PDB file of C-alpha atoms in Angstrom:
ATOM      1  CA  UNK A  14      57.574   7.242 -20.062  1.00 69.00           C
ATOM      2  CA  UNK A  15      55.262   9.573 -21.909  1.00 67.00           C
ATOM      3  CA  UNK A  16      57.901  10.178 -24.566  1.00 72.00           C
ATOM      4  CA  UNK A  17      58.037   6.430 -25.206  1.00 70.00           C
ATOM      5  CA  UNK A  18      54.246   6.375 -25.590  1.00 68.00           C
ATOM      6  CA  UNK A  19      54.310   9.311 -27.970  1.00 67.00           C
ATOM      7  CA  UNK A  20      57.083   7.956 -30.190  1.00 71.00           C
ATOM      8  CA  UNK A  21      55.899   4.361 -30.541  1.00 71.00           C
ATOM      9  CA  UNK A  22      52.933   3.908 -32.875  1.00 69.00           C
ATOM     10  CA  UNK A  23      51.920   0.612 -31.264  1.00 64.00           C
ATOM     11  CA  UNK A  24      51.097   2.399 -28.012  1.00 65.00           C
ATOM     12  CA  UNK A  25      49.033   5.062 -29.769  1.00 67.00           C
ATOM     13  CA  UNK A  26      46.945   2.423 -31.565  1.00 71.00           C
ATOM     14  CA  UNK A  27      45.911   0.610 -28.405  1.00 76.00           C
ATOM     15  CA  UNK A  28      43.270   2.092 -26.087  1.00 79.00           C
ATOM     16  CA  UNK A  29      44.770   0.295 -23.075  1.00 79.00           C
ATOM     17  CA  UNK A  30      48.026   2.212 -23.448  1.00 82.00           C
ATOM     18  CA  UNK A  31      46.230   5.474 -24.148  1.00 83.00           C
ATOM     19  CA  UNK A  32      44.306   5.084 -20.878  1.00 85.00           C
ATOM     20  CA  UNK A  33      47.555   4.281 -19.075  1.00 87.00           C
ATOM     21  CA  UNK A  34      49.255   7.389 -20.466  1.00 88.00           C
ATOM     22  CA  UNK A  35      46.193   9.409 -19.475  1.00 88.00           C
ATOM     23  CA  UNK A  36      46.479   7.999 -15.963  1.00 90.00           C
ATOM     24  CA  UNK A  37      50.154   9.028 -15.838  1.00 91.00           C
ATOM     25  CA  UNK A  38      49.284  12.583 -16.839  1.00 90.00           C
ATOM     26  CA  UNK A  39      46.376  12.747 -14.395  1.00 92.00           C
ATOM     27  CA  UNK A  40      48.401  11.404 -11.473  1.00 92.00           C
ATOM     28  CA  UNK A  41      51.248  13.807 -12.229  1.00 92.00           C
ATOM     29  CA  UNK A  42      48.806  16.744 -12.149  1.00 92.00           C
ATOM     30  CA  UNK A  43      47.271  15.419  -8.946  1.00 92.00           C
ATOM     31  CA  UNK A  44      50.635  15.006  -7.272  1.00 93.00           C
ATOM     32  CA  UNK A  45      51.821  18.469  -8.310  1.00 93.00           C
ATOM     33  CA  UNK A  46      48.651  20.260  -7.222  1.00 90.00           C
ATOM     34  CA  UNK A  47      48.478  18.384  -3.901  1.00 90.00           C
ATOM     35  CA  UNK A  48      52.099  19.088  -3.038  1.00 92.00           C
ATOM     36  CA  UNK A  49      51.701  22.759  -3.955  1.00 90.00           C
ATOM     37  CA  UNK A  50      48.575  23.022  -1.788  1.00 87.00           C
ATOM     38  CA  UNK A  51      50.314  21.219   1.074  1.00 90.00           C
ATOM     39  CA  UNK A  52      53.328  23.519   0.943  1.00 91.00           C
ATOM     40  CA  UNK A  53      51.129  26.617   0.748  1.00 87.00           C
ATOM     41  CA  UNK A  54      49.121  25.574   3.815  1.00 86.00           C
ATOM     42  CA  UNK A  55      52.181  24.509   5.807  1.00 89.00           C
ATOM     43  CA  UNK A  56      53.862  27.828   4.953  1.00 89.00           C
ATOM     44  CA  UNK A  57      50.646  29.732   5.843  1.00 87.00           C
ATOM     45  CA  UNK A  58      50.803  31.462   2.468  1.00 83.00           C
ATOM     46  CA  UNK A  59      47.654  33.416   1.694  1.00 83.00           C
ATOM     47  CA  UNK A  60      46.537  34.676  -1.684  1.00 82.00           C
ATOM     48  CA  UNK A  61      43.271  35.722  -3.353  1.00 80.00           C
ATOM     49  CA  UNK A  62      40.456  33.217  -3.707  1.00 78.00           C
ATOM     50  CA  UNK A  63      40.432  33.587  -7.476  1.00 81.00           C
ATOM     51  CA  UNK A  64      43.836  31.830  -7.586  1.00 83.00           C
ATOM     52  CA  UNK A  65      43.083  29.315  -4.865  1.00 84.00           C
ATOM     53  CA  UNK A  66      39.846  27.825  -6.230  1.00 83.00           C
ATOM     54  CA  UNK A  67      41.304  26.597  -9.557  1.00 86.00           C
ATOM     55  CA  UNK A  68      44.120  24.881  -7.681  1.00 88.00           C
ATOM     56  CA  UNK A  69      41.632  23.214  -5.325  1.00 87.00           C
ATOM     57  CA  UNK A  70      39.445  22.215  -8.280  1.00 88.00           C
ATOM     58  CA  UNK A  71      42.395  20.660 -10.088  1.00 89.00           C
ATOM     59  CA  UNK A  72      43.529  18.761  -7.014  1.00 89.00           C
ATOM     60  CA  UNK A  73      40.069  17.463  -6.150  1.00 87.00           C
ATOM     61  CA  UNK A  74      39.031  16.537  -9.681  1.00 89.00           C
ATOM     62  CA  UNK A  75      42.281  14.712 -10.472  1.00 91.00           C
ATOM     63  CA  UNK A  76      41.948  12.811  -7.187  1.00 89.00           C
ATOM     64  CA  UNK A  77      38.443  11.690  -8.161  1.00 89.00           C
ATOM     65  CA  UNK A  78      39.615  11.033 -11.697  1.00 90.00           C
ATOM     66  CA  UNK A  79      42.129   8.370 -10.639  1.00 90.00           C
ATOM     67  CA  UNK A  80      39.532   5.835  -9.505  1.00 90.00           C
ATOM     68  CA  UNK A  81      37.442   6.426 -12.623  1.00 90.00           C
ATOM     69  CA  UNK A  82      40.475   5.822 -14.849  1.00 90.00           C
ATOM     70  CA  UNK A  83      41.262   2.568 -13.065  1.00 90.00           C
ATOM     71  CA  UNK A  84      37.649   1.444 -13.393  1.00 91.00           C
ATOM     72  CA  UNK A  85      37.687   2.338 -17.091  1.00 88.00           C
ATOM     73  CA  UNK A  86      40.894   0.399 -17.617  1.00 87.00           C
ATOM     74  CA  UNK A  87      39.326  -2.651 -15.948  1.00 89.00           C
ATOM     75  CA  UNK A  88      36.209  -2.283 -18.058  1.00 86.00           C
ATOM     76  CA  UNK A  89      38.323  -2.006 -21.206  1.00 84.00           C
ATOM     77  CA  UNK A  90      40.069  -5.291 -20.373  1.00 83.00           C
ATOM     78  CA  UNK A  91      36.715  -6.929 -19.616  1.00 86.00           C
ATOM     79  CA  UNK A  92      35.354  -5.837 -22.996  1.00 83.00           C
ATOM     80  CA  UNK A  93      38.525  -7.125 -24.691  1.00 81.00           C
ATOM     81  CA  UNK A  94      38.013 -10.542 -23.083  1.00 84.00           C
ATOM     82  CA  UNK A  95      34.291 -10.727 -23.919  1.00 83.00           C
ATOM     83  CA  UNK A  96      34.813  -9.604 -27.545  1.00 80.00           C
ATOM     84  CA  UNK A  97      38.268 -11.025 -28.414  1.00 77.00           C
ATOM     85  CA  UNK A  98      38.012 -10.747 -32.198  1.00 75.00           C
ATOM     86  CA  UNK A  99      36.171  -7.465 -32.498  1.00 78.00           C
ATOM     87  CA  UNK A 100      36.626  -4.242 -30.596  1.00 70.00           C
ATOM     88  CA  UNK A 101      33.446  -2.226 -29.908  1.00 73.00           C
ATOM     89  CA  UNK A 102      33.541   1.201 -31.532  1.00 72.00           C
ATOM     90  CA  UNK A 103      33.677   3.150 -28.262  1.00 70.00           C
ATOM     91  CA  UNK A 104      36.861   1.358 -27.171  1.00 74.00           C
ATOM     92  CA  UNK A 105      38.847   1.909 -30.350  1.00 74.00           C
ATOM     93  CA  UNK A 106      41.931   4.079 -29.983  1.00 74.00           C
ATOM     94  CA  UNK A 107      40.560   6.802 -32.264  1.00 79.00           C
ATOM     95  CA  UNK A 108      37.412   7.175 -30.103  1.00 81.00           C
ATOM     96  CA  UNK A 109      38.801   6.634 -26.613  1.00 83.00           C
ATOM     97  CA  UNK A 110      38.953  10.422 -26.151  1.00 85.00           C
ATOM     98  CA  UNK A 111      35.143  10.418 -25.773  1.00 87.00           C
ATOM     99  CA  UNK A 112      35.463   8.173 -22.731  1.00 87.00           C
ATOM    100  CA  UNK A 113      38.356  10.263 -21.397  1.00 88.00           C
ATOM    101  CA  UNK A 114      36.325  13.484 -21.712  1.00 89.00           C
ATOM    102  CA  UNK A 115      33.393  11.803 -19.960  1.00 90.00           C
ATOM    103  CA  UNK A 116      35.663  10.801 -17.091  1.00 90.00           C
ATOM    104  CA  UNK A 117      36.979  14.370 -16.802  1.00 90.00           C
ATOM    105  CA  UNK A 118      33.452  15.752 -16.839  1.00 92.00           C
ATOM    106  CA  UNK A 119      32.296  13.378 -14.094  1.00 89.00           C
ATOM    107  CA  UNK A 120      35.285  14.048 -11.879  1.00 89.00           C
ATOM    108  CA  UNK A 121      35.148  17.817 -12.403  1.00 88.00           C
ATOM    109  CA  UNK A 122      31.415  18.399 -11.941  1.00 88.00           C
ATOM    110  CA  UNK A 123      31.177  17.440  -8.242  1.00 82.00           C
ATOM    111  CA  UNK A 124      33.989  19.713  -6.983  1.00 81.00           C
ATOM    112  CA  UNK A 125      32.636  22.479  -9.212  1.00 82.00           C
ATOM    113  CA  UNK A 126      29.223  22.151  -7.573  1.00 79.00           C
ATOM    114  CA  UNK A 127      30.772  22.062  -4.111  1.00 76.00           C
ATOM    115  CA  UNK A 128      32.739  25.278  -4.632  1.00 73.00           C
ATOM    116  CA  UNK A 129      29.960  27.103  -6.474  1.00 74.00           C
ATOM    117  CA  UNK A 130      26.999  26.564  -4.125  1.00 71.00           C
ATOM    118  CA  UNK A 131      28.747  27.487  -0.901  1.00 65.00           C
ATOM    119  CA  UNK A 132      28.098  30.616   1.108  1.00 65.00           C
ATOM    120  CA  UNK A 133      30.454  33.521   0.587  1.00 66.00           C
ATOM    121  CA  UNK A 134      31.386  36.131   3.129  1.00 64.00           C
ATOM    122  CA  UNK A 135      30.260  39.485   1.647  1.00 69.00           C
ATOM    123  CA  UNK A 136      33.275  41.228   3.213  1.00 68.00           C
ATOM    124  CA  UNK A 137      35.666  39.015   1.252  1.00 67.00           C
ATOM    125  CA  UNK A 138      36.567  40.218  -2.217  1.00 69.00           C
ATOM    126  CA  UNK A 139      37.576  37.166  -4.251  1.00 66.00           C
ATOM    127  CA  UNK A 140      40.003  39.234  -6.331  1.00 74.00           C
ATOM    128  CA  UNK A 141      41.991  40.881  -3.568  1.00 75.00           C
ATOM    129  CA  UNK A 142      41.340  39.441  -0.081  1.00 76.00           C
ATOM    130  CA  UNK A 143      44.051  36.903   0.773  1.00 78.00           C
ATOM    131  CA  UNK A 144      42.887  33.585   2.248  1.00 78.00           C
ATOM    132  CA  UNK A 145      44.571  30.341   3.238  1.00 77.00           C
ATOM    133  CA  UNK A 146      44.040  27.900   0.383  1.00 77.00           C
ATOM    134  CA  UNK A 147      42.004  25.189   2.126  1.00 78.00           C
ATOM    135  CA  UNK A 148      38.522  24.010   1.229  1.00 73.00           C
ATOM    136  CA  UNK A 149      37.161  24.874   4.678  1.00 69.00           C
ATOM    137  CA  UNK A 150      38.183  28.515   4.241  1.00 67.00           C
ATOM    138  CA  UNK A 151      36.864  28.806   0.703  1.00 70.00           C
ATOM    139  CA  UNK A 152      33.441  27.335   1.330  1.00 67.00           C
ATOM    140  CA  UNK A 153      31.915  28.430   4.627  1.00 61.00           C
ATOM    141  CA  UNK A 154      28.493  26.797   4.249  1.00 63.00           C
ATOM    142  CA  UNK A 155      27.410  25.093   7.507  1.00 65.00           C
ATOM    143  CA  UNK A 156      25.594  22.366   5.564  1.00 66.00           C
ATOM    144  CA  UNK A 157      28.677  21.518   3.530  1.00 64.00           C
ATOM    145  CA  UNK A 158      30.787  21.653   6.694  1.00 64.00           C
ATOM    146  CA  UNK A 159      28.468  19.058   8.201  1.00 67.00           C
ATOM    147  CA  UNK A 160      28.703  16.935   5.041  1.00 63.00           C
ATOM    148  CA  UNK A 161      32.513  17.164   5.162  1.00 62.00           C
ATOM    149  CA  UNK A 162      32.391  16.102   8.808  1.00 65.00           C
ATOM    150  CA  UNK A 163      30.267  13.072   7.920  1.00 65.00           C
ATOM    151  CA  UNK A 164      32.488  12.255   4.980  1.00 63.00           C
ATOM    152  CA  UNK A 165      35.605  12.226   7.165  1.00 62.00           C
ATOM    153  CA  UNK A 166      33.922   9.905   9.694  1.00 60.00           C
ATOM    154  CA  UNK A 167      33.874   7.017   7.204  1.00 53.00           C
TER     155      UNK A 167
END
């Protein structure tokens, strides 16, 4: 599908199709990272934290990114209906990358904060100590554990 988008100029000139292609790429990354994490946890494979955290960040941020992309696509259609004869500058195909970067920033900042403010075990060396690649083993903060508990109750 992406090859069709890349080879047809009509798709590259329309922000709706650019957002759709971006959603395809994002969902592919999310699916790959989630399946890899699932297989690693099921297989009880441990490896250093320095390799685990980027994989968790990618999985979490692409998961959050999906809803923002869908909301952006809906907003783009709404703007197209409200302004049928003129496209606002931010929604033009040559400037849609600004919106895409904003979406990535928003979806990446919250997992980054979660993994950076947690408590670390001083005995664990992030470069060499193998851990199971799950968020509960990476971030041992009791406050964030309580927040995760509350989040899973809803």
